Structure formats: C-alpha cells, structure tokens
Coordinates of C-alpha atoms in Angstrom, one line a residue:
Chain A
G1265 CA -223.7 30.0 -95.2
Q1266 CA -224.7 29.2 -91.7
N1267 CA -227.2 31.3 -89.8
I1268 CA -228.9 30.7 -86.5
D1269 CA -231.4 33.2 -85.1
Q1270 CA -232.8 33.6 -81.6
P1271 CA -234.5 36.6 -79.8
T1272 CA -232.0 38.7 -78.0
E1273 CA -233.9 39.1 -74.7
M1274 CA -237.0 37.8 -73.0
T1275 CA -238.7 38.4 -69.7
A1276 CA -241.1 36.1 -67.8
T1277 CA -242.6 35.8 -64.3
E1278 CA -241.7 33.2 -61.7
G1279 CA -244.0 30.2 -62.0
A1280 CA -244.9 30.9 -65.6
I1281 CA -244.0 29.1 -68.9
V1282 CA -241.7 30.6 -71.5
Q1283 CA -240.9 29.5 -75.1
I1284 CA -237.5 30.4 -76.6
N1285 CA -237.4 30.0 -80.4
C1286 CA -234.5 29.3 -82.7
T1287 CA -234.5 29.2 -86.5
Y1288 CA -231.6 28.0 -88.5
Q1289 CA -230.3 27.8 -92.0
T1290 CA -227.3 25.6 -92.4
S1291 CA -225.5 23.6 -95.1
G1292 CA -226.8 20.2 -93.8
F1293 CA -228.2 19.2 -90.5
N1294 CA -227.0 16.6 -88.0
G1295 CA -228.7 17.7 -84.7
L1296 CA -229.5 20.7 -82.6
F1297 CA -228.5 21.4 -79.0
W1298 CA -229.7 23.8 -76.3
Y1299 CA -227.3 25.0 -73.7
Q1300 CA -227.8 27.2 -70.6
Q1301 CA -225.2 29.8 -69.6
H1302 CA -225.3 31.8 -66.4
A1303 CA -223.4 35.0 -66.3
G1304 CA -219.7 34.5 -66.0
E1305 CA -220.0 30.7 -66.2
A1306 CA -219.5 28.1 -68.9
P1307 CA -222.4 26.8 -71.0
T1308 CA -224.1 23.6 -69.7
F1309 CA -226.0 21.1 -71.8
L1310 CA -229.8 21.1 -71.7
S1311 CA -231.1 19.0 -74.6
Y1312 CA -230.5 17.4 -78.0
N1313 CA -232.9 16.9 -80.9
V1314 CA -232.1 15.2 -84.2
L1315 CA -235.6 13.9 -85.1
D1316 CA -238.8 15.9 -85.4
G1317 CA -240.9 16.2 -82.3
L1318 CA -240.7 17.0 -78.7
E1319 CA -238.1 15.9 -76.2
E1320 CA -239.1 16.3 -72.5
K1321 CA -236.7 16.4 -69.6
G1322 CA -238.3 17.6 -66.3
R1323 CA -239.3 21.3 -66.5
F1324 CA -237.5 21.7 -69.8
S1325 CA -238.7 20.5 -73.2
S1326 CA -237.3 21.0 -76.7
F1327 CA -239.0 20.7 -80.0
L1328 CA -237.6 20.3 -83.5
S1329 CA -239.0 20.7 -87.0
R1330 CA -236.4 19.9 -89.6
S1331 CA -238.5 20.9 -92.6
K1332 CA -239.1 24.4 -91.1
G1333 CA -235.5 24.8 -89.7
Y1334 CA -237.1 25.6 -86.4
S1335 CA -236.7 24.6 -82.7
Y1336 CA -237.9 25.9 -79.4
L1337 CA -237.0 25.4 -75.8
L1338 CA -239.9 25.4 -73.4
L1339 CA -239.3 26.1 -69.7
K1340 CA -242.2 25.4 -67.3
E1341 CA -242.7 26.5 -63.7
L1342 CA -240.1 29.1 -64.0
Q1343 CA -237.7 29.7 -61.1
M1344 CA -235.5 32.7 -60.4
K1345 CA -232.5 30.5 -61.0
D1346 CA -233.6 30.0 -64.6
S1347 CA -232.5 33.6 -65.3
A1348 CA -229.6 32.9 -67.8
S1349 CA -228.7 32.9 -71.5
Y1350 CA -230.1 30.1 -73.6
L1351 CA -227.9 29.1 -76.5
C1352 CA -229.2 27.2 -79.6
A1353 CA -226.4 25.2 -81.4
V1354 CA -226.6 23.4 -84.7
Q1355 CA -224.4 20.6 -86.0
P1356 CA -224.3 20.9 -89.8
G1357 CA -223.7 17.9 -91.9
G1358 CA -220.3 16.5 -92.4
Y1359 CA -217.8 17.0 -89.6
N1360 CA -219.0 17.4 -86.1
K1361 CA -218.8 21.2 -86.0
L1362 CA -221.1 23.0 -83.6
I1363 CA -222.3 26.5 -84.5
F1364 CA -224.0 28.6 -81.8
G1365 CA -226.6 31.3 -82.1
A1366 CA -226.1 34.6 -80.3
G1367 CA -228.2 33.4 -77.3
T1368 CA -231.4 34.6 -75.6
R1369 CA -231.0 36.3 -72.3
L1370 CA -234.0 35.3 -70.1
A1371 CA -234.9 37.4 -67.0
V1372 CA -237.3 35.8 -64.6
H1373 CA -239.1 38.3 -62.3
P1374 CA -240.9 37.6 -59.0
Chain B
G52 CA -209.4 14.9 -65.2
A53 CA -213.1 15.2 -64.3
G54 CA -213.8 18.1 -66.6
V55 CA -212.4 20.4 -69.3
S56 CA -209.6 22.5 -67.8
Q57 CA -208.4 25.8 -69.2
S58 CA -205.5 27.9 -68.2
P59 CA -204.9 30.6 -67.3
S60 CA -208.3 31.6 -66.1
N61 CA -207.4 35.3 -66.5
K62 CA -204.7 36.9 -68.7
V63 CA -203.9 40.6 -69.0
T64 CA -201.4 41.4 -71.7
E65 CA -200.1 44.4 -73.5
K66 CA -201.0 45.2 -77.0
G67 CA -198.6 43.6 -79.4
K68 CA -197.6 40.7 -77.2
D69 CA -198.2 37.0 -78.0
V70 CA -200.4 34.9 -75.7
E71 CA -200.9 31.1 -75.4
L72 CA -204.2 29.7 -74.0
R73 CA -204.3 26.1 -73.0
C74 CA -207.1 23.5 -72.9
D75 CA -207.0 20.1 -71.3
P76 CA -210.1 18.2 -72.6
I77 CA -211.8 15.3 -70.9
S78 CA -209.8 12.1 -71.3
G79 CA -211.0 10.1 -74.3
H80 CA -212.8 13.0 -76.0
T81 CA -211.6 13.1 -79.6
A82 CA -213.4 16.3 -80.6
L83 CA -212.2 19.6 -79.3
Y84 CA -213.6 23.1 -80.0
W85 CA -212.4 26.7 -79.4
Y86 CA -214.9 29.5 -79.2
R87 CA -214.6 33.2 -78.5
Q88 CA -217.2 35.1 -76.5
R89 CA -217.2 38.8 -76.3
L90 CA -219.0 40.5 -73.4
G91 CA -222.8 40.0 -73.8
Q92 CA -222.4 38.2 -77.1
G93 CA -222.8 34.6 -78.3
L94 CA -220.2 32.0 -78.9
E95 CA -218.1 32.6 -82.1
F96 CA -216.7 29.4 -83.6
L97 CA -212.9 29.5 -84.0
I98 CA -211.6 26.1 -84.8
Y99 CA -212.5 22.4 -84.4
F100 CA -210.2 19.4 -83.9
Q101 CA -210.9 15.8 -84.6
G102 CA -208.0 13.9 -83.0
N103 CA -205.0 16.0 -83.8
S104 CA -206.2 17.4 -87.1
A105 CA -208.4 20.4 -87.7
P106 CA -211.0 19.7 -90.3
D107 CA -212.4 23.2 -89.9
K108 CA -210.4 26.3 -89.0
S109 CA -212.7 28.7 -90.9
G110 CA -213.5 30.7 -87.8
L111 CA -210.0 31.9 -87.0
P112 CA -210.3 35.7 -87.4
S113 CA -206.8 36.3 -88.9
D114 CA -203.4 34.8 -89.4
R115 CA -202.5 36.1 -86.0
F116 CA -204.5 33.2 -84.6
S117 CA -203.3 29.6 -84.7
A118 CA -204.1 26.4 -82.7
E119 CA -202.6 23.0 -82.4
R120 CA -203.5 19.8 -80.6
T121 CA -201.1 17.0 -79.7
G122 CA -201.6 13.4 -78.4
E123 CA -205.3 13.8 -79.0
S124 CA -205.3 15.7 -75.8
V125 CA -204.0 19.1 -74.9
S126 CA -204.7 22.0 -77.3
T127 CA -203.1 25.4 -77.4
L128 CA -204.6 28.5 -79.0
T129 CA -201.9 31.1 -79.8
I130 CA -202.7 34.8 -80.5
Q131 CA -199.7 36.7 -81.9
R132 CA -199.3 40.5 -81.8
T133 CA -202.5 40.9 -79.7
Q134 CA -204.9 43.7 -80.4
Q135 CA -207.5 45.3 -78.1
E136 CA -210.3 43.7 -80.1
D137 CA -209.0 40.3 -79.1
S138 CA -210.2 40.9 -75.6
A139 CA -212.8 38.3 -74.8
V140 CA -213.4 35.0 -73.0
Y141 CA -212.0 32.1 -74.9
L142 CA -213.9 28.9 -74.3
C143 CA -212.8 25.3 -75.0
A144 CA -215.2 22.4 -75.3
S145 CA -214.6 18.7 -75.8
R146 CA -216.8 15.7 -76.6
Q147 CA -216.7 12.1 -77.8
A148 CA -216.5 11.4 -81.5
T149 CA -220.2 10.6 -82.1
A150 CA -222.5 13.4 -83.3
N151 CA -225.2 13.0 -80.7
T152 CA -223.1 13.6 -77.6
E153 CA -223.0 16.8 -75.6
A154 CA -220.0 19.0 -75.6
F155 CA -218.5 19.9 -72.2
F156 CA -217.1 23.3 -71.7
G157 CA -214.2 24.6 -69.7
Q158 CA -214.6 27.8 -67.5
G159 CA -212.8 29.8 -70.2
T160 CA -209.8 32.2 -70.3
R161 CA -210.7 35.8 -69.9
L162 CA -208.2 37.7 -72.0
T163 CA -207.8 41.5 -71.6
V164 CA -205.5 43.3 -74.0
V165 CA -204.4 46.8 -72.7

C-alpha cells in the first residue's frame, strides 16, 4: 500500500526556523514534491527531490533520504505569510501518479 | 490558456442529482489528475490520465464516480446520484509527461450537496 505521514499542525514564531517532516512507504519511488496551500487556494509547487540530499531554494530547503523513506521541508526566516498548509507528495514507481499526505498546517505567530 | 481552469467554481446541488465538473489543463500537458479535498483535510487521489487513457483510477470512491478525457485536453469528472458525503473541493492538476516536473493546480470546484 501507499502511506505518507506528516504532523497535523505546527506553530512557530516569525523570524524563526521550522522543519516539517514527511515519512513515506510506497510501492516504488520516483521523486518527492512539497507544495504550499493557503486556505481556500490551490496548492503551489515548492520543491522536488529525487536524489538523496538537500535542495535549497531561497528561504526554503528540502531534504530527502530514500533509504529511510524520509524528507523534510525547512523554512527559514519565517514570515507571517508562510502560515499555510504544507503538503508532501510522493511519485511511486511506474506511472506518474502523485500521492499526497494529509498536509501540515503551519501557524506563524508574531 | 495560461493555467489550469476548472468550472464551475462553485456548485450547489440537491442530493440524488448528477453533476459534471470540468477541467481545462495547460496546453501540452499530457498528464492530468483529479483530487478531492474535504474541509481541513489533505488531497485524496481520485484518478490519473496519461493522454486520454487512465492508467490508474483506483481512487474513485464508488461506481457513481467516473471521468473521461478527450483530445488529450479537457477532462470531465461526473458524479451520479450525489450524496452529502460528496461535498468537497474537487481539484484538477496537469503537468508534462516527464516525472520530474511540477504539477499545476486549478482553483478547484467547491461542490455542496444539500
């Protein structure tokens, strides 16, 4: 079966750093995506990892360990506008199907 | 068009009626996905198209749900004999054929069954 786990909610302070974890168990692996979704809006792409290691993109970084079935999204210098849900999505082997976790709701406080 | 377009944006229907939800993907995107998102929940996979065929329709909740895609473009998700538990936002996404490309989402159709 396919299983993707993320914490349900997190809180953090403006200016701080937060790490959102994602663990997955899928029948095959062909890449992992992180998306951001503000309330009432469509998800938007943040990052993609297919090889082990860290991918950095401005204030956001994403890490992948395929052997551990583990990824995290690191958000630095948090801003109030970063309050949103963060969705981890895995592409299992075979067809280009995308399976999403339930998402992590992040609340950034002043 | 510039992005993924879904229509209608909102739909209120009576229990037992049929509804059709439409998705216009980005031109040239061969992969198309339908997801369901209940309030405060994650994205539930429904069906995936590659071109006009659906290699994976394992997420369709029941035989009341069906989807088709024509011309490697527009897709329609049909829900027959709607039930209150069908109330949700239905999201469509498209992307190019290669596995390492991002999927672009439409704004969704908010379906309310009363």
